[in-house]
PDB file of C-alpha atoms in Angstrom:
ATOM      1  CA  UNK A  79      88.365  87.748 108.585  1.00  0.00           C
ATOM      2  CA  UNK A  80      87.627  88.414 104.910  1.00  0.00           C
ATOM      3  CA  UNK A  81      86.528  91.810 103.606  1.00  0.00           C
ATOM      4  CA  UNK A  82      85.298  92.476 100.073  1.00  0.00           C
ATOM      5  CA  UNK A  83      87.851  94.309  97.930  1.00  0.00           C
ATOM      6  CA  UNK A  84      85.216  96.803  96.780  1.00  0.00           C
ATOM      7  CA  UNK A  85      84.516  97.783 100.374  1.00  0.00           C
ATOM      8  CA  UNK A  86      88.228  98.278 101.103  1.00  0.00           C
ATOM      9  CA  UNK A  87      88.663 100.270  97.899  1.00  0.00           C
ATOM     10  CA  UNK A  88      85.762 102.586  98.736  1.00  0.00           C
ATOM     11  CA  UNK A  89      86.947 103.083 102.309  1.00  0.00           C
ATOM     12  CA  UNK A  90      90.500 103.791 101.140  1.00  0.00           C
ATOM     13  CA  UNK A  91      89.295 106.328  98.586  1.00  0.00           C
ATOM     14  CA  UNK A  92      87.319 108.072 101.331  1.00  0.00           C
ATOM     15  CA  UNK A  93      90.437 108.224 103.523  1.00  0.00           C
ATOM     16  CA  UNK A  94      92.581 109.628 100.709  1.00  0.00           C
ATOM     17  CA  UNK A  95      89.925 112.241  99.959  1.00  0.00           C
ATOM     18  CA  UNK A  96      89.838 113.148 103.645  1.00  0.00           C
ATOM     19  CA  UNK A  97      93.582 113.764 103.369  1.00  0.00           C
ATOM     20  CA  UNK A  98      92.822 116.438 100.780  1.00  0.00           C
ATOM     21  CA  UNK A  99      92.922 114.621  97.444  1.00  0.00           C
ATOM     22  CA  UNK A 100      90.302 115.151  94.722  1.00  0.00           C
ATOM     23  CA  UNK A 101      87.998 112.237  93.947  1.00  0.00           C
ATOM     24  CA  UNK A 102      89.800 111.116  90.774  1.00  0.00           C
ATOM     25  CA  UNK A 103      93.205 110.996  92.461  1.00  0.00           C
ATOM     26  CA  UNK A 104      91.755 109.249  95.505  1.00  0.00           C
ATOM     27  CA  UNK A 105      90.130 106.595  93.322  1.00  0.00           C
ATOM     28  CA  UNK A 106      93.398 105.827  91.532  1.00  0.00           C
ATOM     29  CA  UNK A 107      95.399 105.629  94.767  1.00  0.00           C
ATOM     30  CA  UNK A 108      92.745 103.455  96.402  1.00  0.00           C
ATOM     31  CA  UNK A 109      92.630 101.070  93.442  1.00  0.00           C
ATOM     32  CA  UNK A 110      96.414 100.686  93.530  1.00  0.00           C
ATOM     33  CA  UNK A 111      96.666 100.057  97.277  1.00  0.00           C
ATOM     34  CA  UNK A 112      93.703  97.688  97.327  1.00  0.00           C
ATOM     35  CA  UNK A 113      95.082  95.662  94.426  1.00  0.00           C
ATOM     36  CA  UNK A 114      98.400  95.305  96.247  1.00  0.00           C
ATOM     37  CA  UNK A 115      96.535  93.889  99.244  1.00  0.00           C
ATOM     38  CA  UNK A 116      94.457  91.607  97.015  1.00  0.00           C
ATOM     39  CA  UNK A 117      97.641  90.172  95.513  1.00  0.00           C
ATOM     40  CA  UNK A 118      99.115  89.549  98.956  1.00  0.00           C
ATOM     41  CA  UNK A 119     101.665  92.378  98.746  1.00  0.00           C
ATOM     42  CA  UNK A 120     100.381  93.880 101.990  1.00  0.00           C
ATOM     43  CA  UNK A 121     103.567  95.855 102.656  1.00  0.00           C
ATOM     44  CA  UNK A 122     102.620  98.079  99.700  1.00  0.00           C
ATOM     45  CA  UNK A 123      98.873  98.096 100.254  1.00  0.00           C
ATOM     46  CA  UNK A 124      96.575 100.097 102.489  1.00  0.00           C
ATOM     47  CA  UNK A 125      99.134  99.897 105.290  1.00  0.00           C
ATOM     48  CA  UNK A 126     100.803 102.811 103.463  1.00  0.00           C
ATOM     49  CA  UNK A 127      97.993 105.224 104.360  1.00  0.00           C
ATOM     50  CA  UNK A 128      99.582 106.423 107.641  1.00  0.00           C
ATOM     51  CA  UNK A 129     102.811 107.132 105.745  1.00  0.00           C
ATOM     52  CA  UNK A 130     100.926 109.204 103.181  1.00  0.00           C
ATOM     53  CA  UNK A 131      99.224 111.138 105.977  1.00  0.00           C
ATOM     54  CA  UNK A 132     102.612 111.899 107.584  1.00  0.00           C
ATOM     55  CA  UNK A 133     104.073 112.993 104.244  1.00  0.00           C
ATOM     56  CA  UNK A 134     101.138 115.340 103.642  1.00  0.00           C
ATOM     57  CA  UNK A 135     101.477 116.800 107.138  1.00  0.00           C
ATOM     58  CA  UNK A 136     105.201 117.352 106.524  1.00  0.00           C
ATOM     59  CA  UNK A 137     104.610 119.002 103.162  1.00  0.00           C
ATOM     60  CA  UNK A 138     106.406 116.193 101.311  1.00  0.00           C
ATOM     61  CA  UNK A 139     103.260 115.066  99.489  1.00  0.00           C
ATOM     62  CA  UNK A 140     100.783 117.441  97.864  1.00  0.00           C
ATOM     63  CA  UNK A 141      97.383 115.712  97.595  1.00  0.00           C
ATOM     64  CA  UNK A 142      96.197 118.292  95.044  1.00  0.00           C
ATOM     65  CA  UNK A 143      99.208 118.012  92.729  1.00  0.00           C
ATOM     66  CA  UNK A 144      99.314 116.199  89.408  1.00  0.00           C
ATOM     67  CA  UNK A 145     102.402 114.974  87.532  1.00  0.00           C
ATOM     68  CA  UNK A 146     103.459 116.351  84.171  1.00  0.00           C
ATOM     69  CA  UNK A 147     105.814 115.433  81.343  1.00  0.00           C
ATOM     70  CA  UNK A 148     108.447 118.154  81.600  1.00  0.00           C
ATOM     71  CA  UNK A 149     110.835 117.165  78.821  1.00  0.00           C
ATOM     72  CA  UNK A 150     110.846 114.935  75.770  1.00  0.00           C
ATOM     73  CA  UNK A 151     113.311 113.971  73.076  1.00  0.00           C
ATOM     74  CA  UNK A 152     113.461 111.085  70.636  1.00  0.00           C
ATOM     75  CA  UNK A 153     112.653 108.047  72.766  1.00  0.00           C
ATOM     76  CA  UNK A 154     113.279 109.958  75.995  1.00  0.00           C
ATOM     77  CA  UNK A 155     111.065 111.689  78.526  1.00  0.00           C
ATOM     78  CA  UNK A 156     111.084 112.867  82.123  1.00  0.00           C
ATOM     79  CA  UNK A 157     108.009 113.021  84.313  1.00  0.00           C
ATOM     80  CA  UNK A 158     107.908 115.467  87.215  1.00  0.00           C
ATOM     81  CA  UNK A 159     105.601 114.180  89.908  1.00  0.00           C
ATOM     82  CA  UNK A 160     105.453 117.584  91.640  1.00  0.00           C
ATOM     83  CA  UNK A 161     105.285 115.606  94.913  1.00  0.00           C
ATOM     84  CA  UNK A 162     101.883 114.223  93.977  1.00  0.00           C
ATOM     85  CA  UNK A 163     100.768 110.701  94.853  1.00  0.00           C
ATOM     86  CA  UNK A 164     103.244 108.271  93.319  1.00  0.00           C
ATOM     87  CA  UNK A 165     100.442 106.230  91.812  1.00  0.00           C
ATOM     88  CA  UNK A 166      99.541 109.161  89.565  1.00  0.00           C
ATOM     89  CA  UNK A 167     103.161 109.665  88.587  1.00  0.00           C
ATOM     90  CA  UNK A 168     103.780 105.989  87.888  1.00  0.00           C
ATOM     91  CA  UNK A 169     100.731 105.735  85.653  1.00  0.00           C
ATOM     92  CA  UNK A 170     101.719 108.821  83.642  1.00  0.00           C
ATOM     93  CA  UNK A 171     105.298 107.587  83.271  1.00  0.00           C
ATOM     94  CA  UNK A 172     104.195 104.218  81.897  1.00  0.00           C
ATOM     95  CA  UNK A 173     101.638 105.752  79.552  1.00  0.00           C
ATOM     96  CA  UNK A 174     104.316 108.124  78.285  1.00  0.00           C
ATOM     97  CA  UNK A 175     106.809 105.296  77.830  1.00  0.00           C
ATOM     98  CA  UNK A 176     104.328 103.168  75.899  1.00  0.00           C
ATOM     99  CA  UNK A 177     103.475 106.070  73.609  1.00  0.00           C
ATOM    100  CA  UNK A 178     107.114 106.958  72.940  1.00  0.00           C
ATOM    101  CA  UNK A 179     108.085 103.325  72.372  1.00  0.00           C
ATOM    102  CA  UNK A 180     105.284 102.829  69.870  1.00  0.00           C
ATOM    103  CA  UNK A 181     106.521 105.878  68.004  1.00  0.00           C
ATOM    104  CA  UNK A 182     110.218 105.021  67.997  1.00  0.00           C
ATOM    105  CA  UNK A 183     110.570 101.364  68.978  1.00  0.00           C
ATOM    106  CA  UNK A 184     112.153 102.019  72.378  1.00  0.00           C
ATOM    107  CA  UNK A 185     111.810 104.595  75.145  1.00  0.00           C
ATOM    108  CA  UNK A 186     113.322 105.606  78.470  1.00  0.00           C
ATOM    109  CA  UNK A 187     111.331 107.620  80.994  1.00  0.00           C
ATOM    110  CA  UNK A 188     112.754 109.158  84.154  1.00  0.00           C
ATOM    111  CA  UNK A 189     110.774 110.238  87.206  1.00  0.00           C
ATOM    112  CA  UNK A 190     111.562 113.166  89.492  1.00  0.00           C
ATOM    113  CA  UNK A 191     109.685 114.198  92.645  1.00  0.00           C
ATOM    114  CA  UNK A 192     107.639 111.030  92.290  1.00  0.00           C
ATOM    115  CA  UNK A 193     107.061 110.251  95.950  1.00  0.00           C
ATOM    116  CA  UNK A 194     106.075 106.694  96.895  1.00  0.00           C
ATOM    117  CA  UNK A 195     105.363 104.812  93.661  1.00  0.00           C
ATOM    118  CA  UNK A 196     103.775 101.891  95.471  1.00  0.00           C
ATOM    119  CA  UNK A 197     104.117  98.380  94.055  1.00  0.00           C
ATOM    120  CA  UNK A 198     106.456  98.616  91.047  1.00  0.00           C
ATOM    121  CA  UNK A 199     104.947  95.413  89.700  1.00  0.00           C
ATOM    122  CA  UNK A 200     101.787  97.385  88.950  1.00  0.00           C
ATOM    123  CA  UNK A 201     103.675  99.447  86.400  1.00  0.00           C
ATOM    124  CA  UNK A 202     105.358  96.366  84.953  1.00  0.00           C
ATOM    125  CA  UNK A 203     101.903  94.833  84.497  1.00  0.00           C
ATOM    126  CA  UNK A 204     100.606  97.985  82.851  1.00  0.00           C
ATOM    127  CA  UNK A 205     103.480  98.054  80.356  1.00  0.00           C
ATOM    128  CA  UNK A 206     103.260  94.342  79.592  1.00  0.00           C
ATOM    129  CA  UNK A 207      99.520  94.692  79.001  1.00  0.00           C
ATOM    130  CA  UNK A 208     100.472  97.323  76.422  1.00  0.00           C
ATOM    131  CA  UNK A 209     102.713  94.706  74.744  1.00  0.00           C
ATOM    132  CA  UNK A 210     105.908  96.352  75.951  1.00  0.00           C
ATOM    133  CA  UNK A 211     108.986  94.902  77.643  1.00  0.00           C
ATOM    134  CA  UNK A 212     109.509  96.896  80.844  1.00  0.00           C
ATOM    135  CA  UNK A 213     112.565  97.499  83.020  1.00  0.00           C
ATOM    136  CA  UNK A 214     112.459  99.771  86.069  1.00  0.00           C
ATOM    137  CA  UNK A 215     115.274 100.869  88.376  1.00  0.00           C
ATOM    138  CA  UNK A 216     114.203 102.959  91.332  1.00  0.00           C
ATOM    139  CA  UNK A 217     116.173 105.059  93.790  1.00  0.00           C
ATOM    140  CA  UNK A 218     114.866 107.533  96.349  1.00  0.00           C
ATOM    141  CA  UNK A 219     116.796 110.670  95.504  1.00  0.00           C
ATOM    142  CA  UNK A 220     118.931 110.311  98.614  1.00  0.00           C
ATOM    143  CA  UNK A 221     116.030 109.985 101.058  1.00  0.00           C
ATOM    144  CA  UNK A 222     114.897 107.047 103.206  1.00  0.00           C
ATOM    145  CA  UNK A 223     118.336 105.482 103.375  1.00  0.00           C
ATOM    146  CA  UNK A 224     118.072 102.291 105.401  1.00  0.00           C
ATOM    147  CA  UNK A 225     120.306  99.698 103.684  1.00  0.00           C
ATOM    148  CA  UNK A 226     123.950  98.961 104.451  1.00  0.00           C
ATOM    149  CA  UNK A 227     126.512  98.163 101.755  1.00  0.00           C
ATOM    150  CA  UNK A 228     127.728  94.566 101.688  1.00  0.00           C
ATOM    151  CA  UNK A 229     129.973  94.056 104.703  1.00  0.00           C
ATOM    152  CA  UNK A 230     128.887  97.322 106.319  1.00  0.00           C
ATOM    153  CA  UNK A 231     126.521  98.333 109.110  1.00  0.00           C
ATOM    154  CA  UNK A 232     125.548 101.928 108.293  1.00  0.00           C
ATOM    155  CA  UNK A 233     122.570 103.161 106.265  1.00  0.00           C
ATOM    156  CA  UNK A 234     123.948 104.327 102.922  1.00  0.00           C
ATOM    157  CA  UNK A 235     121.355 103.274 100.325  1.00  0.00           C
ATOM    158  CA  UNK A 236     117.622 102.866 100.021  1.00  0.00           C
ATOM    159  CA  UNK A 237     115.953  99.543  99.204  1.00  0.00           C
ATOM    160  CA  UNK A 238     116.244 100.570  95.520  1.00  0.00           C
ATOM    161  CA  UNK A 239     113.647  98.205  94.020  1.00  0.00           C
ATOM    162  CA  UNK A 240     113.775  96.907  90.468  1.00  0.00           C
ATOM    163  CA  UNK A 241     110.967  95.544  88.326  1.00  0.00           C
ATOM    164  CA  UNK A 242     110.618  93.820  84.969  1.00  0.00           C
ATOM    165  CA  UNK A 243     107.659  92.960  82.789  1.00  0.00           C
ATOM    166  CA  UNK A 244     107.517  90.822  79.642  1.00  0.00           C
ATOM    167  CA  UNK A 245     104.279  90.269  77.717  1.00  0.00           C
ATOM    168  CA  UNK A 246     103.387  86.605  77.220  1.00  0.00           C
ATOM    169  CA  UNK A 247     101.192  87.169  74.144  1.00  0.00           C
ATOM    170  CA  UNK A 248      98.941  84.327  75.289  1.00  0.00           C
ATOM    171  CA  UNK A 249     101.700  81.703  75.457  1.00  0.00           C
ATOM    172  CA  UNK A 250     101.041  81.361  79.202  1.00  0.00           C
ATOM    173  CA  UNK A 251      98.055  82.606  81.240  1.00  0.00           C
ATOM    174  CA  UNK A 252      99.891  85.634  82.654  1.00  0.00           C
ATOM    175  CA  UNK A 253     102.566  88.079  81.583  1.00  0.00           C
ATOM    176  CA  UNK A 254     105.962  87.647  83.253  1.00  0.00           C
ATOM    177  CA  UNK A 255     106.245  90.158  86.112  1.00  0.00           C
ATOM    178  CA  UNK A 256     109.220  90.519  88.473  1.00  0.00           C
ATOM    179  CA  UNK A 257     109.356  93.086  91.292  1.00  0.00           C
ATOM    180  CA  UNK A 258     111.704  93.053  94.270  1.00  0.00           C
ATOM    181  CA  UNK A 259     113.772  95.237  96.567  1.00  0.00           C
ATOM    182  CA  UNK A 260     117.552  94.991  96.349  1.00  0.00           C
ATOM    183  CA  UNK A 261     117.617  94.641 100.138  1.00  0.00           C
ATOM    184  CA  UNK A 262     116.673  91.475 102.015  1.00  0.00           C
ATOM    185  CA  UNK A 263     113.128  92.835 102.416  1.00  0.00           C
ATOM    186  CA  UNK A 264     111.316  96.041 101.545  1.00  0.00           C
ATOM    187  CA  UNK A 265     111.346  98.741 104.191  1.00  0.00           C
ATOM    188  CA  UNK A 266     107.579  98.510 104.512  1.00  0.00           C
ATOM    189  CA  UNK A 267     107.957  94.903 105.687  1.00  0.00           C
ATOM    190  CA  UNK A 268     109.879  96.171 108.703  1.00  0.00           C
ATOM    191  CA  UNK A 269     107.090  98.664 109.339  1.00  0.00           C
ATOM    192  CA  UNK A 270     104.550  95.855 109.230  1.00  0.00           C
ATOM    193  CA  UNK A 271     106.514  93.891 111.842  1.00  0.00           C
ATOM    194  CA  UNK A 272     106.752  97.034 113.954  1.00  0.00           C
ATOM    195  CA  UNK A 273     102.963  97.338 113.913  1.00  0.00           C
ATOM    196  CA  UNK A 274     102.308  93.654 114.656  1.00  0.00           C
ATOM    197  CA  UNK A 275     105.133  93.242 117.156  1.00  0.00           C
ATOM    198  CA  UNK A 276     106.571  90.232 115.337  1.00  0.00           C
ATOM    199  CA  UNK A 277     110.339  89.718 115.551  1.00  0.00           C
ATOM    200  CA  UNK A 278     112.410  90.278 112.441  1.00  0.00           C
ATOM    201  CA  UNK A 279     114.073  87.409 110.647  1.00  0.00           C
ATOM    202  CA  UNK A 280     117.676  87.446 111.933  1.00  0.00           C
ATOM    203  CA  UNK A 281     119.004  87.528 108.365  1.00  0.00           C
ATOM    204  CA  UNK A 282     117.177  90.737 107.415  1.00  0.00           C
ATOM    205  CA  UNK A 283     119.062  93.430 109.280  1.00  0.00           C
ATOM    206  CA  UNK A 284     122.200  94.275 111.219  1.00  0.00           C
ATOM    207  CA  UNK A 285     122.789  96.413 114.275  1.00  0.00           C
ATOM    208  CA  UNK A 286     125.266  99.277 114.133  1.00  0.00           C
ATOM    209  CA  UNK A 287     127.851  96.921 115.647  1.00  0.00           C
ATOM    210  CA  UNK A 288     127.247  94.057 113.233  1.00  0.00           C
ATOM    211  CA  UNK A 289     124.957  91.890 115.354  1.00  0.00           C
ATOM    212  CA  UNK A 290     121.683  90.416 114.119  1.00  0.00           C
ATOM    213  CA  UNK A 291     118.847  92.904 114.602  1.00  0.00           C
ATOM    214  CA  UNK A 292     115.624  91.236 115.736  1.00  0.00           C
ATOM    215  CA  UNK A 293     113.419  93.969 117.206  1.00  0.00           C
ATOM    216  CA  UNK A 294     111.665  96.168 114.622  1.00  0.00           C
ATOM    217  CA  UNK A 295     111.378  98.904 117.246  1.00  0.00           C
ATOM    218  CA  UNK A 296     115.161  99.231 117.300  1.00  0.00           C
ATOM    219  CA  UNK A 297     115.257  99.539 113.525  1.00  0.00           C
ATOM    220  CA  UNK A 298     112.462 102.134 113.441  1.00  0.00           C
ATOM    221  CA  UNK A 299     114.276 104.153 116.121  1.00  0.00           C
ATOM    222  CA  UNK A 300     117.313 104.352 113.835  1.00  0.00           C
ATOM    223  CA  UNK A 301     119.556 101.504 114.953  1.00  0.00           C
ATOM    224  CA  UNK A 302     121.303  99.425 112.334  1.00  0.00           C
ATOM    225  CA  UNK A 303     120.375  98.834 108.712  1.00  0.00           C
ATOM    226  CA  UNK A 304     118.792  96.367 106.335  1.00  0.00           C
ATOM    227  CA  UNK A 305     121.165  93.953 104.644  1.00  0.00           C
ATOM    228  CA  UNK A 306     121.466  93.897 100.855  1.00  0.00           C
ATOM    229  CA  UNK A 307     119.703  91.084  99.011  1.00  0.00           C
ATOM    230  CA  UNK A 308     121.717  87.920  99.618  1.00  0.00           C
ATOM    231  CA  UNK A 309     122.476  88.775 103.224  1.00  0.00           C
ATOM    232  CA  UNK A 310     125.747  88.294 105.025  1.00  0.00           C
ATOM    233  CA  UNK A 311     127.027  85.632 102.627  1.00  0.00           C
ATOM    234  CA  UNK A 312     125.912  86.682  99.145  1.00  0.00           C
ATOM    235  CA  UNK A 313     124.893  90.287  99.712  1.00  0.00           C
ATOM    236  CA  UNK A 314     127.452  91.524  97.195  1.00  0.00           C
ATOM    237  CA  UNK A 315     124.914  90.557  94.517  1.00  0.00           C
ATOM    238  CA  UNK A 316     122.084  92.623  95.981  1.00  0.00           C
ATOM    239  CA  UNK A 317     124.502  95.462  96.685  1.00  0.00           C
ATOM    240  CA  UNK A 318     125.592  95.460  93.038  1.00  0.00           C
ATOM    241  CA  UNK A 319     121.959  95.590  91.903  1.00  0.00           C
ATOM    242  CA  UNK A 320     121.290  98.445  94.328  1.00  0.00           C
ATOM    243  CA  UNK A 321     124.203 100.437  92.921  1.00  0.00           C
ATOM    244  CA  UNK A 322     122.964  99.883  89.361  1.00  0.00           C
ATOM    245  CA  UNK A 323     119.446 100.989  90.374  1.00  0.00           C
ATOM    246  CA  UNK A 324     120.889 104.031  92.151  1.00  0.00           C
ATOM    247  CA  UNK A 325     122.886 105.097  89.103  1.00  0.00           C
ATOM    248  CA  UNK A 326     120.280 104.412  86.420  1.00  0.00           C
ATOM    249  CA  UNK A 327     117.438 105.837  88.499  1.00  0.00           C
ATOM    250  CA  UNK A 328     119.587 108.856  89.300  1.00  0.00           C
ATOM    251  CA  UNK A 329     120.505 109.502  85.681  1.00  0.00           C
ATOM    252  CA  UNK A 330     116.891 109.219  84.554  1.00  0.00           C
ATOM    253  CA  UNK A 331     115.398 111.207  87.424  1.00  0.00           C
ATOM    254  CA  UNK A 332     118.274 113.607  87.959  1.00  0.00           C
ATOM    255  CA  UNK A 333     118.946 112.855  91.625  1.00  0.00           C
ATOM    256  CA  UNK A 334     120.791 110.172  93.564  1.00  0.00           C
ATOM    257  CA  UNK A 335     122.134 109.364  97.023  1.00  0.00           C
ATOM    258  CA  UNK A 336     124.993 111.528  98.225  1.00  0.00           C
ATOM    259  CA  UNK A 337     123.804 114.777  96.695  1.00  0.00           C
ATOM    260  CA  UNK A 338     121.600 115.587  99.656  1.00  0.00           C
ATOM    261  CA  UNK A 339     119.932 113.782 102.524  1.00  0.00           C
ATOM    262  CA  UNK A 340     116.191 114.538 102.584  1.00  0.00           C
ATOM    263  CA  UNK A 341     113.910 112.994 105.153  1.00  0.00           C
ATOM    264  CA  UNK A 342     111.531 111.713 102.467  1.00  0.00           C
ATOM    265  CA  UNK A 343     112.157 109.933  99.186  1.00  0.00           C
ATOM    266  CA  UNK A 344     111.663 111.925  95.990  1.00  0.00           C
ATOM    267  CA  UNK A 345     112.093 109.433  93.111  1.00  0.00           C
TER     268      UNK A 345
END
């Protein structure tokens, strides 16, 4: 079954508005989620709507909030999302970074209380379109821990995604965009398998006793953890990347795993 992107975008905007968001915020969120689906990144597309509804019900996401730039120095800035939709926060952070980099040649922007930023590749694309080289390191402020350290079986880290964007300046048809979780798969992929009932790849996750975890229902109920990128053999590489993302994201945003253990992510 094929559905026109415009129809999905309009429907999604209506849903987000029904959750309490103003029309402009709903349009931006809908455009972001629909584009993720259009690109085949369904784990970060409209399937996220139930999560957003749960976050709003729990008070972890404020559909009326808007992000703001709360501090600036030479080449530095921090954006406070105020628990708004992450798509709003991500867009403001990139716009701020582009502006600061054009003024001083380089910029670093941290995000705090950013919520779910969606597909990080969207922000890499936005920066590259602005003729900027982009590097992003994302943690979750201690929330949504579902990844085990290399050789371990307990949830200690989040999926801590990283993203990079390099403008091609017309040398090739598209800018160079890289976006991936530092775990074997993004957490939303597990959620998708939970919804569809499909078994997990045996190399994605571990049970609490070190066995291969196949049933997404067990993972959702709290058993086991995702493996770091590289799995049981080479997971030290993904684990190292996750630690770097945790530290750099924590420094920039002001919060990292270990300081507290919230139910929801905040960076």
